[in-house]
């Protein structure tokens, strides 16, 4: 018997590994864009994090990252580069994400909050000095991003 998989990626991640495209937007001048998660965020409200979104069936990584950057930050990527991969196991019951990390160059003048129900603030920071409190995945993502060397 084939069960229909859950519709939402966050629900699918409770029963099978799910691919997430995590993106660190940068200005090519040493700063990264971080968003503070609002009270309506799926998890860890009030924390600062990079952007992310689930890979949808039939999408390329670049299509997923472009879609998510536009949705979350209203900007169009100028360049997208793969930085690395992380295997993320979180919570109880365990959610399992395979996070593919991308460095995404964006024009700071084009950035705005595109999903106010998820984010209440945006800011530009150095990757070694992000604001607090951090999302549980932020420091590991920024460490991987720093190896990329924008």
mmCIF file of C-alpha atoms in Angstrom:
data_model
loop_
_atom_site.group_PDB
_atom_site.id
_atom_site.type_symbol
_atom_site.label_atom_id
_atom_site.label_comp_id
_atom_site.label_asym_id
_atom_site.label_seq_id
_atom_site.Cartn_x
_atom_site.Cartn_y
_atom_site.Cartn_z
ATOM 1 C CA UNK A 1 0.000 0.000 0.000
ATOM 2 C CA UNK A 2 1.445 3.377 -1.021
ATOM 3 C CA UNK A 3 0.762 6.130 1.448
ATOM 4 C CA UNK A 4 0.480 9.638 0.062
ATOM 5 C CA UNK A 5 3.404 11.717 1.347
ATOM 6 C CA UNK A 6 2.528 14.794 3.415
ATOM 7 C CA UNK A 7 2.030 17.937 1.321
ATOM 8 C CA UNK A 8 4.253 20.271 3.335
ATOM 9 C CA UNK A 9 8.028 19.736 3.346
ATOM 10 C CA UNK A 10 8.200 20.286 7.119
ATOM 11 C CA UNK A 11 5.767 17.383 7.555
ATOM 12 C CA UNK A 12 7.575 15.172 5.023
ATOM 13 C CA UNK A 13 10.835 15.780 6.920
ATOM 14 C CA UNK A 14 9.339 13.871 9.873
ATOM 15 C CA UNK A 15 9.211 10.639 7.862
ATOM 16 C CA UNK A 16 11.931 10.950 5.197
ATOM 17 C CA UNK A 17 14.937 13.129 4.421
ATOM 18 C CA UNK A 18 13.788 16.336 2.717
ATOM 19 C CA UNK A 19 16.005 18.676 0.683
ATOM 20 C CA UNK A 20 16.299 22.268 1.828
ATOM 21 C CA UNK A 21 18.027 25.011 -0.148
ATOM 22 C CA UNK A 22 19.696 27.255 2.427
ATOM 23 C CA UNK A 23 21.003 30.509 1.034
ATOM 24 C CA UNK A 24 23.372 33.076 2.452
ATOM 25 C CA UNK A 25 22.716 36.290 0.581
ATOM 26 C CA UNK A 26 25.726 38.596 0.398
ATOM 27 C CA UNK A 27 26.633 41.944 -1.135
ATOM 28 C CA UNK A 28 30.067 40.818 -2.487
ATOM 29 C CA UNK A 29 31.638 43.358 -0.107
ATOM 30 C CA UNK A 30 31.858 41.206 3.026
ATOM 31 C CA UNK A 31 28.337 41.529 4.406
ATOM 32 C CA UNK A 32 25.593 38.914 4.663
ATOM 33 C CA UNK A 33 21.849 39.456 4.839
ATOM 34 C CA UNK A 34 20.095 37.967 7.859
ATOM 35 C CA UNK A 35 16.429 37.961 8.797
ATOM 36 C CA UNK A 36 14.838 37.931 12.252
ATOM 37 C CA UNK A 37 12.080 35.346 12.439
ATOM 38 C CA UNK A 38 8.728 36.845 13.447
ATOM 39 C CA UNK A 39 6.161 35.505 15.880
ATOM 40 C CA UNK A 40 4.460 33.763 12.933
ATOM 41 C CA UNK A 41 7.579 31.838 11.889
ATOM 42 C CA UNK A 42 7.434 28.041 11.744
ATOM 43 C CA UNK A 43 10.099 27.687 14.448
ATOM 44 C CA UNK A 44 12.487 29.663 16.651
ATOM 45 C CA UNK A 45 10.722 33.066 16.492
ATOM 46 C CA UNK A 46 12.862 36.047 17.456
ATOM 47 C CA UNK A 47 16.086 34.467 16.175
ATOM 48 C CA UNK A 48 18.274 35.623 13.287
ATOM 49 C CA UNK A 49 18.883 33.294 10.379
ATOM 50 C CA UNK A 50 19.739 32.997 6.699
ATOM 51 C CA UNK A 51 17.079 32.214 4.130
ATOM 52 C CA UNK A 52 15.896 28.732 3.211
ATOM 53 C CA UNK A 53 13.203 26.809 1.434
ATOM 54 C CA UNK A 54 12.380 23.287 0.407
ATOM 55 C CA UNK A 55 13.317 22.007 -3.029
ATOM 56 C CA UNK A 56 10.097 21.298 -4.901
ATOM 57 C CA UNK A 57 9.632 18.279 -7.145
ATOM 58 C CA UNK A 58 11.031 18.964 -10.607
ATOM 59 C CA UNK A 59 12.980 22.108 -9.647
ATOM 60 C CA UNK A 60 16.684 22.659 -10.160
ATOM 61 C CA UNK A 61 18.617 24.013 -7.200
ATOM 62 C CA UNK A 62 19.009 27.359 -8.977
ATOM 63 C CA UNK A 63 15.270 27.588 -9.651
ATOM 64 C CA UNK A 64 14.473 26.845 -6.005
ATOM 65 C CA UNK A 65 16.985 29.378 -4.680
ATOM 66 C CA UNK A 66 15.803 32.058 -7.122
ATOM 67 C CA UNK A 67 12.156 31.451 -6.163
ATOM 68 C CA UNK A 68 12.900 31.550 -2.441
ATOM 69 C CA UNK A 69 15.120 34.663 -2.579
ATOM 70 C CA UNK A 70 12.372 36.482 -4.477
ATOM 71 C CA UNK A 71 9.686 35.310 -2.036
ATOM 72 C CA UNK A 72 11.614 36.067 1.148
ATOM 73 C CA UNK A 73 13.648 39.148 0.148
ATOM 74 C CA UNK A 74 11.977 40.481 -3.063
ATOM 75 C CA UNK A 75 15.386 40.421 -4.800
ATOM 76 C CA UNK A 76 16.653 38.564 -7.842
ATOM 77 C CA UNK A 77 19.945 36.688 -7.397
ATOM 78 C CA UNK A 78 22.853 38.138 -9.363
ATOM 79 C CA UNK A 79 24.903 34.956 -8.853
ATOM 80 C CA UNK A 80 24.306 31.607 -7.127
ATOM 81 C CA UNK A 81 27.141 29.322 -6.054
ATOM 82 C CA UNK A 82 27.000 26.041 -4.148
ATOM 83 C CA UNK A 83 28.930 26.206 -0.868
ATOM 84 C CA UNK A 84 28.332 22.762 0.661
ATOM 85 C CA UNK A 85 25.906 20.298 2.194
ATOM 86 C CA UNK A 86 24.786 19.649 5.783
ATOM 87 C CA UNK A 87 22.820 16.736 7.217
ATOM 88 C CA UNK A 88 20.425 18.203 9.807
ATOM 89 C CA UNK A 89 18.527 16.140 12.369
ATOM 90 C CA UNK A 90 16.308 18.242 14.639
ATOM 91 C CA UNK A 91 13.786 17.769 17.403
ATOM 92 C CA UNK A 92 11.623 15.000 18.716
ATOM 93 C CA UNK A 93 10.189 13.466 16.654
ATOM 94 C CA UNK A 94 13.253 13.949 14.491
ATOM 95 C CA UNK A 95 12.909 16.020 11.358
ATOM 96 C CA UNK A 96 15.554 15.196 8.766
ATOM 97 C CA UNK A 97 16.794 17.819 6.327
ATOM 98 C CA UNK A 98 19.544 17.575 3.740
ATOM 99 C CA UNK A 99 20.550 21.228 3.512
ATOM 100 C CA UNK A 100 22.348 22.305 0.353
ATOM 101 C CA UNK A 101 24.012 25.639 1.167
ATOM 102 C CA UNK A 102 24.338 28.414 -1.434
ATOM 103 C CA UNK A 103 26.097 31.775 -1.565
ATOM 104 C CA UNK A 104 23.800 34.224 -3.339
ATOM 105 C CA UNK A 105 24.954 37.650 -4.479
ATOM 106 C CA UNK A 106 22.127 40.200 -4.309
ATOM 107 C CA UNK A 107 21.875 43.951 -4.756
ATOM 108 C CA UNK A 108 21.298 45.433 -1.259
ATOM 109 C CA UNK A 109 19.145 48.171 -2.815
ATOM 110 C CA UNK A 110 16.664 45.549 -4.059
ATOM 111 C CA UNK A 111 16.210 43.738 -0.730
ATOM 112 C CA UNK A 112 13.027 44.047 1.344
ATOM 113 C CA UNK A 113 10.927 41.770 3.531
ATOM 114 C CA UNK A 114 8.773 39.735 1.182
ATOM 115 C CA UNK A 115 7.118 37.523 3.786
ATOM 116 C CA UNK A 116 6.225 39.662 6.828
ATOM 117 C CA UNK A 117 4.370 36.731 8.382
ATOM 118 C CA UNK A 118 7.768 34.956 8.638
ATOM 119 C CA UNK A 119 10.226 37.824 9.180
ATOM 120 C CA UNK A 120 10.022 41.141 11.020
ATOM 121 C CA UNK A 121 13.488 42.567 10.396
ATOM 122 C CA UNK A 122 16.362 42.358 7.893
ATOM 123 C CA UNK A 123 19.932 43.494 8.363
ATOM 124 C CA UNK A 124 23.408 43.354 6.847
ATOM 125 C CA UNK A 125 26.141 41.915 9.065
ATOM 126 C CA UNK A 126 29.608 40.465 8.868
ATOM 127 C CA UNK A 127 29.517 36.653 8.802
ATOM 128 C CA UNK A 128 31.765 36.519 11.894
ATOM 129 C CA UNK A 129 29.531 38.811 13.974
ATOM 130 C CA UNK A 130 25.848 37.917 13.451
ATOM 131 C CA UNK A 131 23.211 39.432 15.747
ATOM 132 C CA UNK A 132 21.753 37.488 18.657
ATOM 133 C CA UNK A 133 19.811 35.430 19.364
ATOM 134 C CA UNK A 134 20.903 33.001 16.672
ATOM 135 C CA UNK A 135 18.708 30.391 15.025
ATOM 136 C CA UNK A 136 19.995 26.931 15.990
ATOM 137 C CA UNK A 137 21.416 26.375 12.481
ATOM 138 C CA UNK A 138 22.903 29.831 11.844
ATOM 139 C CA UNK A 139 26.462 29.459 13.142
ATOM 140 C CA UNK A 140 27.090 26.176 11.303
ATOM 141 C CA UNK A 141 25.727 27.663 8.078
ATOM 142 C CA UNK A 142 27.863 30.806 8.381
ATOM 143 C CA UNK A 143 30.955 28.717 9.153
ATOM 144 C CA UNK A 144 30.421 26.800 5.925
ATOM 145 C CA UNK A 145 29.763 30.051 4.038
ATOM 146 C CA UNK A 146 33.047 31.529 5.315
ATOM 147 C CA UNK A 147 34.951 28.663 3.677
ATOM 148 C CA UNK A 148 33.482 29.835 0.354
ATOM 149 C CA UNK A 149 35.356 33.150 0.561
ATOM 150 C CA UNK A 150 33.229 35.776 -1.214
#
